[in-house]
mmCIF file of C-alpha atoms in Angstrom:
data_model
loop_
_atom_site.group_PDB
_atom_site.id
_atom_site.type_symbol
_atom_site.label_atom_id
_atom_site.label_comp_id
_atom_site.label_asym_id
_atom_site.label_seq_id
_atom_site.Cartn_x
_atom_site.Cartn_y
_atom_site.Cartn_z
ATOM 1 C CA UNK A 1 87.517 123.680 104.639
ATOM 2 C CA UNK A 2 88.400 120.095 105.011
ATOM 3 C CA UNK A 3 88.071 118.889 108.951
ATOM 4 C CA UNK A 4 90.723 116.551 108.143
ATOM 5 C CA UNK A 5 93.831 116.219 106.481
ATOM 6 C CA UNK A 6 95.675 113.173 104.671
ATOM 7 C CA UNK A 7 98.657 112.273 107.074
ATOM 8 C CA UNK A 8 102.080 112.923 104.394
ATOM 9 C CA UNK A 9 103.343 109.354 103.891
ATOM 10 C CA UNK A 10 106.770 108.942 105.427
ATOM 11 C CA UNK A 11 108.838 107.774 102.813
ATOM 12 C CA UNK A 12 108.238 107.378 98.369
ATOM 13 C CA UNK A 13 105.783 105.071 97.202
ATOM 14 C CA UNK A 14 108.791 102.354 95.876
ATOM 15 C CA UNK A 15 110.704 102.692 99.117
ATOM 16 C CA UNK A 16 108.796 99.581 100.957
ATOM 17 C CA UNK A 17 109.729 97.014 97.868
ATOM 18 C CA UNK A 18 110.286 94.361 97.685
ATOM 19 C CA UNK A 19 107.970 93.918 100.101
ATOM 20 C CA UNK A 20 105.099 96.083 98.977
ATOM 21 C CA UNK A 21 105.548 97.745 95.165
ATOM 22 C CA UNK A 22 105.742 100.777 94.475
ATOM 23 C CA UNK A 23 102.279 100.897 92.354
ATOM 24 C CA UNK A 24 100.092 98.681 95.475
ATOM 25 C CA UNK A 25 101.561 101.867 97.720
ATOM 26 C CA UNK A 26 100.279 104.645 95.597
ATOM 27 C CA UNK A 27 96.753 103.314 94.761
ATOM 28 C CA UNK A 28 96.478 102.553 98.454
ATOM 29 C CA UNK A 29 97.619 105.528 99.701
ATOM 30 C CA UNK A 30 96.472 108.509 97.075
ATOM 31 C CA UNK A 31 93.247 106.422 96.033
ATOM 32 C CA UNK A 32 92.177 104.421 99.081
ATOM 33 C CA UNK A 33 93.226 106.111 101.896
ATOM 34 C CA UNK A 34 92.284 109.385 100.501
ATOM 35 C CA UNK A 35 88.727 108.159 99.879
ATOM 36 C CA UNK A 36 88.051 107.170 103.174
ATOM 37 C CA UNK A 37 89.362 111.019 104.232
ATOM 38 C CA UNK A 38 87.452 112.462 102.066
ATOM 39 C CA UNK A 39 83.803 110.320 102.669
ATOM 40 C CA UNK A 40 84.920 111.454 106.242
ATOM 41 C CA UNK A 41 85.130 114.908 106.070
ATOM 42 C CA UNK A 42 81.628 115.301 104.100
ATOM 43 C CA UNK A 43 79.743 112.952 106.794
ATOM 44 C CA UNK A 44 80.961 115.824 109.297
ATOM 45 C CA UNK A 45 80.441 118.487 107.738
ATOM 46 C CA UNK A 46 76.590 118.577 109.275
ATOM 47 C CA UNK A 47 78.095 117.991 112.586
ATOM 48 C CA UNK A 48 80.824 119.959 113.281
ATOM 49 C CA UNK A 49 80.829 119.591 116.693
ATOM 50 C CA UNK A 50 81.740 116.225 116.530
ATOM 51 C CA UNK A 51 85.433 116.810 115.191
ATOM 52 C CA UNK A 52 85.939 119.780 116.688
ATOM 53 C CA UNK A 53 89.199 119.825 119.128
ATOM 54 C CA UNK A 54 89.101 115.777 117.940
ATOM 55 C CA UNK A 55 91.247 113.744 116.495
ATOM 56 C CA UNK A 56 89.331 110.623 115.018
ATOM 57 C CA UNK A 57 91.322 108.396 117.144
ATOM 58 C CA UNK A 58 89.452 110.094 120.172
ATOM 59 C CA UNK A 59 85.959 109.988 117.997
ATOM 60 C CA UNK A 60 86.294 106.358 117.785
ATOM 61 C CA UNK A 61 87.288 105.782 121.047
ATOM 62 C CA UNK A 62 83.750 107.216 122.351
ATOM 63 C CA UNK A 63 81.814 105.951 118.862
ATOM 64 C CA UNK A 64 78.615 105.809 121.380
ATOM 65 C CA UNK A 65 78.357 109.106 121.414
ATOM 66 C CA UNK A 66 78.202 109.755 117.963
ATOM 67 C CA UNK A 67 74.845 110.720 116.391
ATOM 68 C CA UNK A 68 72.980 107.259 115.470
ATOM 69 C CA UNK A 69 72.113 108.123 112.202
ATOM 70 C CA UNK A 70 75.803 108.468 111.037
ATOM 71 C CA UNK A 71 77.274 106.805 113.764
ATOM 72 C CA UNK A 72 77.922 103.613 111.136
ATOM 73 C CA UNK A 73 79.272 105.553 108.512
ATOM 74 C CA UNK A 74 82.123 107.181 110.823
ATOM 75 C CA UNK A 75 83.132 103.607 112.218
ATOM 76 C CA UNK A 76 83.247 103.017 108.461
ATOM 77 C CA UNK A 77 85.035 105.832 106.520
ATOM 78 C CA UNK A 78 86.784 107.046 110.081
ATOM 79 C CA UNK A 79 87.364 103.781 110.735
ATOM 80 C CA UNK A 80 89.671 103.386 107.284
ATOM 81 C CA UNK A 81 90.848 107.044 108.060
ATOM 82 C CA UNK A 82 92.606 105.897 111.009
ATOM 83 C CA UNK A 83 93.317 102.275 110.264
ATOM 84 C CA UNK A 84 95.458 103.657 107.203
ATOM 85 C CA UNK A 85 96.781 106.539 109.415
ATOM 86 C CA UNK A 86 98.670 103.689 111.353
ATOM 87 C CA UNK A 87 99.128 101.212 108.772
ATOM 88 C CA UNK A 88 101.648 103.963 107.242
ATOM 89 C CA UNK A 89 103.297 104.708 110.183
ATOM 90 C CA UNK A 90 104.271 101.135 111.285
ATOM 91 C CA UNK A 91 106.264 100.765 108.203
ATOM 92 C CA UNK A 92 109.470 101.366 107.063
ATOM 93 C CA UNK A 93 112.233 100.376 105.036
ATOM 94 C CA UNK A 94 114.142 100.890 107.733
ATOM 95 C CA UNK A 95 112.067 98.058 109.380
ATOM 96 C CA UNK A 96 111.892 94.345 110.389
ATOM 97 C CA UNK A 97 114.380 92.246 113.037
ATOM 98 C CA UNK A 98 112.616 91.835 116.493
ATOM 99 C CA UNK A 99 111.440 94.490 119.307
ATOM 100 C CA UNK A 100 113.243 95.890 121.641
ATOM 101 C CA UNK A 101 113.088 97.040 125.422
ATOM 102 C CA UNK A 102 109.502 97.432 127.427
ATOM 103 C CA UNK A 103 107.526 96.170 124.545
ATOM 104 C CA UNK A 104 110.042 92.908 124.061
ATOM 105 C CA UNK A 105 109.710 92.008 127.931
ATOM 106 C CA UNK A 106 105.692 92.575 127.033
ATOM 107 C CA UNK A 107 105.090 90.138 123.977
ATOM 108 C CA UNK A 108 107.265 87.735 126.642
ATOM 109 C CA UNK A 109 105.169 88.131 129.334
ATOM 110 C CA UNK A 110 102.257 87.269 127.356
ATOM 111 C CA UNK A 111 103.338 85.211 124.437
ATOM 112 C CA UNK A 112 105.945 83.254 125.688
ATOM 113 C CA UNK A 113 108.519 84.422 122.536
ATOM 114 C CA UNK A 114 108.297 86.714 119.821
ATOM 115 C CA UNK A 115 107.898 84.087 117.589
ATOM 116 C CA UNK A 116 104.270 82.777 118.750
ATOM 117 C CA UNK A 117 103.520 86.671 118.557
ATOM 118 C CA UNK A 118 104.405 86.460 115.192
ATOM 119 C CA UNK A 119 102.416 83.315 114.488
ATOM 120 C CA UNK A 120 99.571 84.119 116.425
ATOM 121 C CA UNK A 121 99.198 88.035 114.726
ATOM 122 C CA UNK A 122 99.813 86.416 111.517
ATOM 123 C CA UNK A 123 97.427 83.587 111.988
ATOM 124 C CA UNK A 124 94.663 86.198 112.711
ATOM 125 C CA UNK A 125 95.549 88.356 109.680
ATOM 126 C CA UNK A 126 95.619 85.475 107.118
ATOM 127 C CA UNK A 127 92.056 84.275 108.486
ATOM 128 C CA UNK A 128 90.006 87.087 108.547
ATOM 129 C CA UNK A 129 87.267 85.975 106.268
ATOM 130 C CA UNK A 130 86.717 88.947 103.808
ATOM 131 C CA UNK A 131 88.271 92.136 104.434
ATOM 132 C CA UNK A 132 89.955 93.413 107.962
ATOM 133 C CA UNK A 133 92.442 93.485 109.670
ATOM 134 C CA UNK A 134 94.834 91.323 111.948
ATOM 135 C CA UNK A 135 95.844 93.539 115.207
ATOM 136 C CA UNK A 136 98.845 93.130 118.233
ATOM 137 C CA UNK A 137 96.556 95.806 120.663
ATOM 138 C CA UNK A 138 96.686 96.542 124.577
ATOM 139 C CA UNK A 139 93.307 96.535 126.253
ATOM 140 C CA UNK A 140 93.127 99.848 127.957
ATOM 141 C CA UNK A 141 91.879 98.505 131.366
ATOM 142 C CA UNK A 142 94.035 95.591 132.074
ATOM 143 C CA UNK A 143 97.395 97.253 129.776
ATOM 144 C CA UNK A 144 97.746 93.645 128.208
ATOM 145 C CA UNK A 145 98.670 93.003 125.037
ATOM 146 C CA UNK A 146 96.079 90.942 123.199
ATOM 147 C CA UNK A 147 95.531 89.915 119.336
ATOM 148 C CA UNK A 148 92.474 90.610 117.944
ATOM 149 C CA UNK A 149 90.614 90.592 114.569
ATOM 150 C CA UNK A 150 88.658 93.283 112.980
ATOM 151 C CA UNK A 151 86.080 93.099 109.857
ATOM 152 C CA UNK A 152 85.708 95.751 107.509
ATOM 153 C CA UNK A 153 86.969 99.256 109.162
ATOM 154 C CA UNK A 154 86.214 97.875 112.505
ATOM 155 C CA UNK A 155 88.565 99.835 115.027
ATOM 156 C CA UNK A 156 89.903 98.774 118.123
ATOM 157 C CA UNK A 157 89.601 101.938 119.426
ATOM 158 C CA UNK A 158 85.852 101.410 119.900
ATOM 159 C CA UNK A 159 86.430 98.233 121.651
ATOM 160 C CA UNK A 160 88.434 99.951 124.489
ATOM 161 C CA UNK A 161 91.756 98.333 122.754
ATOM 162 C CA UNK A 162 94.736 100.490 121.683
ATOM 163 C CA UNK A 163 96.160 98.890 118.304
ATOM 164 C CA UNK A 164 99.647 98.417 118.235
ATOM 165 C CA UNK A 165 100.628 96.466 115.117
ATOM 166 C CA UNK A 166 98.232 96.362 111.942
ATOM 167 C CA UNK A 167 98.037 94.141 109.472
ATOM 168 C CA UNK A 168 95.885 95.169 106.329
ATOM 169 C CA UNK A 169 94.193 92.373 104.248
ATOM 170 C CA UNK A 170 91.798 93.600 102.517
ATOM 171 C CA UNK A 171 93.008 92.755 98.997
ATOM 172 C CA UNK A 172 93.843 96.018 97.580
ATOM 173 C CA UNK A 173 97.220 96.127 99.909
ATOM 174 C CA UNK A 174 98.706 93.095 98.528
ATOM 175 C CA UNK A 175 96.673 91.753 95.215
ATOM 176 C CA UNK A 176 98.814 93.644 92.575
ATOM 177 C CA UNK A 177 101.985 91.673 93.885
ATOM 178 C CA UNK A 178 100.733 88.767 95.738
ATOM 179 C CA UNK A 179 97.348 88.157 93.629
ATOM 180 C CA UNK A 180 95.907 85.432 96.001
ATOM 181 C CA UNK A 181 98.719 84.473 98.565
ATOM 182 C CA UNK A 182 97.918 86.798 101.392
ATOM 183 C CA UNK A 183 99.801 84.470 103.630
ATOM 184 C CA UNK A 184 102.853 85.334 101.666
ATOM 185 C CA UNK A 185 102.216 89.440 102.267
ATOM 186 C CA UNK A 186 101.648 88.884 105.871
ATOM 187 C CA UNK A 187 104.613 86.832 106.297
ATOM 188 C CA UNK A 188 107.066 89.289 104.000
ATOM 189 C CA UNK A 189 105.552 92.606 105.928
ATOM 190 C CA UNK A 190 107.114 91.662 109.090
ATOM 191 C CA UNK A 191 110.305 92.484 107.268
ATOM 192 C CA UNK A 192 109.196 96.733 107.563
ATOM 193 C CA UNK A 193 107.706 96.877 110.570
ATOM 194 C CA UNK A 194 109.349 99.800 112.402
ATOM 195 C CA UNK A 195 109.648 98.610 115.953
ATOM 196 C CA UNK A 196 110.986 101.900 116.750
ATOM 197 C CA UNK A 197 107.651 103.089 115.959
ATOM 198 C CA UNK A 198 105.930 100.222 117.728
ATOM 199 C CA UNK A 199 108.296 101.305 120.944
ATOM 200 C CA UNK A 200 107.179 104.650 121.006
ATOM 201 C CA UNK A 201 103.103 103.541 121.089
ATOM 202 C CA UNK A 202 103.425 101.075 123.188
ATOM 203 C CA UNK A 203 104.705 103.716 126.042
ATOM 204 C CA UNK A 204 102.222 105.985 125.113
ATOM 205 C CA UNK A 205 99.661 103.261 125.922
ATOM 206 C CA UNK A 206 101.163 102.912 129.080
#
């Protein structure tokens, strides 16, 4: 029996054009996102206690304590588990225009306007060299919102940062529509970002 399940995504696989087609949506979701579910489950499956009562948000949150000898592997393949798990649910078609309430007053307080959010977040997605991700986070100590930069499957969770926002560039979420102008996806996918959604985990940060 599988430990984990792949999250239902929360709308059809054409709903996020023009943005995002239809086809870069399915391969990501049904190909990628299921690989790194499945590559999970069977790296647990010799330590059950690991997952058990866990979610991998919470596994990655304590990655120390996570047997050595696999420990790399789960920030890997749990890693792009739970990156996609929030990728999905941070987009919408329903998305885009500018945040609202607590968070809004937040990205003031620390970024002066929403706009120098938006050019910071986006300046950290276009230059990650390689594959990652560009992040809008909290740091879990001082509950200020930071941008930060991940390689790989790198999650914030295991650097005591909450992600917020996520921006996936690793090329298979954009190539099939943008080929090589990433700038162009990460500028066009603030038009479905769900600030509703953003809303909702920024207060459960707090």
């Amino acid at each position: 029996m599988a430990l984990y399940t792949l999250p239902k995504l929360p709308y059809a696989y054409d709903a996020l054009e023009p943005y995002i087609d239809a086809k870069t949506v399915e391969i990501h979701y049904s190909k990628h996102h299921a690989a790194y579910l499945n590559n999970l489950n069977k790296i647990l499956e010799k330590y059950p206690e690991i997952s058990e009562n866990r979610t991998i948000e919470e596994i990655l949150t304590n990655i120390n304590d996570v047997p050595v000898d696999i420990r790399q592997q789960v920030i890997n393949q749990g890693g792009g588990f739970a990156n996609h798990n929030l990728y999905w649910s941070i987009l919408s078609p329903n998305g885009g225009g500018v945040p609202s309430e607590k968070i809004s007053q937040a990205i003031i307080e620390q970024f002066g306007t929403f706009d120098e959010l938006k050019r910071q977040l986006k300046d950290a997605a276009i230059g990650v060299f390689g594959s990652g991700y560009g992040f809008l986070v909290m740091d879990k100590d001082s509950k200020k919102l930071e941008i930060m930069q991940t390689k790989n499957q790198d999650s914030p969770l295991s650097f005591n940062k909450i992600p917020l926002i996520i921006i996936d560039v690793w090329e298979h979420a954009y190539y099939l529509l943008y080929q090589n102008r990433r700038a162009d996806y990460v500028e066009r996918l603030f038009n479905i970002i769900d600030w509703d959604k953003i809303e909702s985990l920024y207060n459960e940060a707090l």
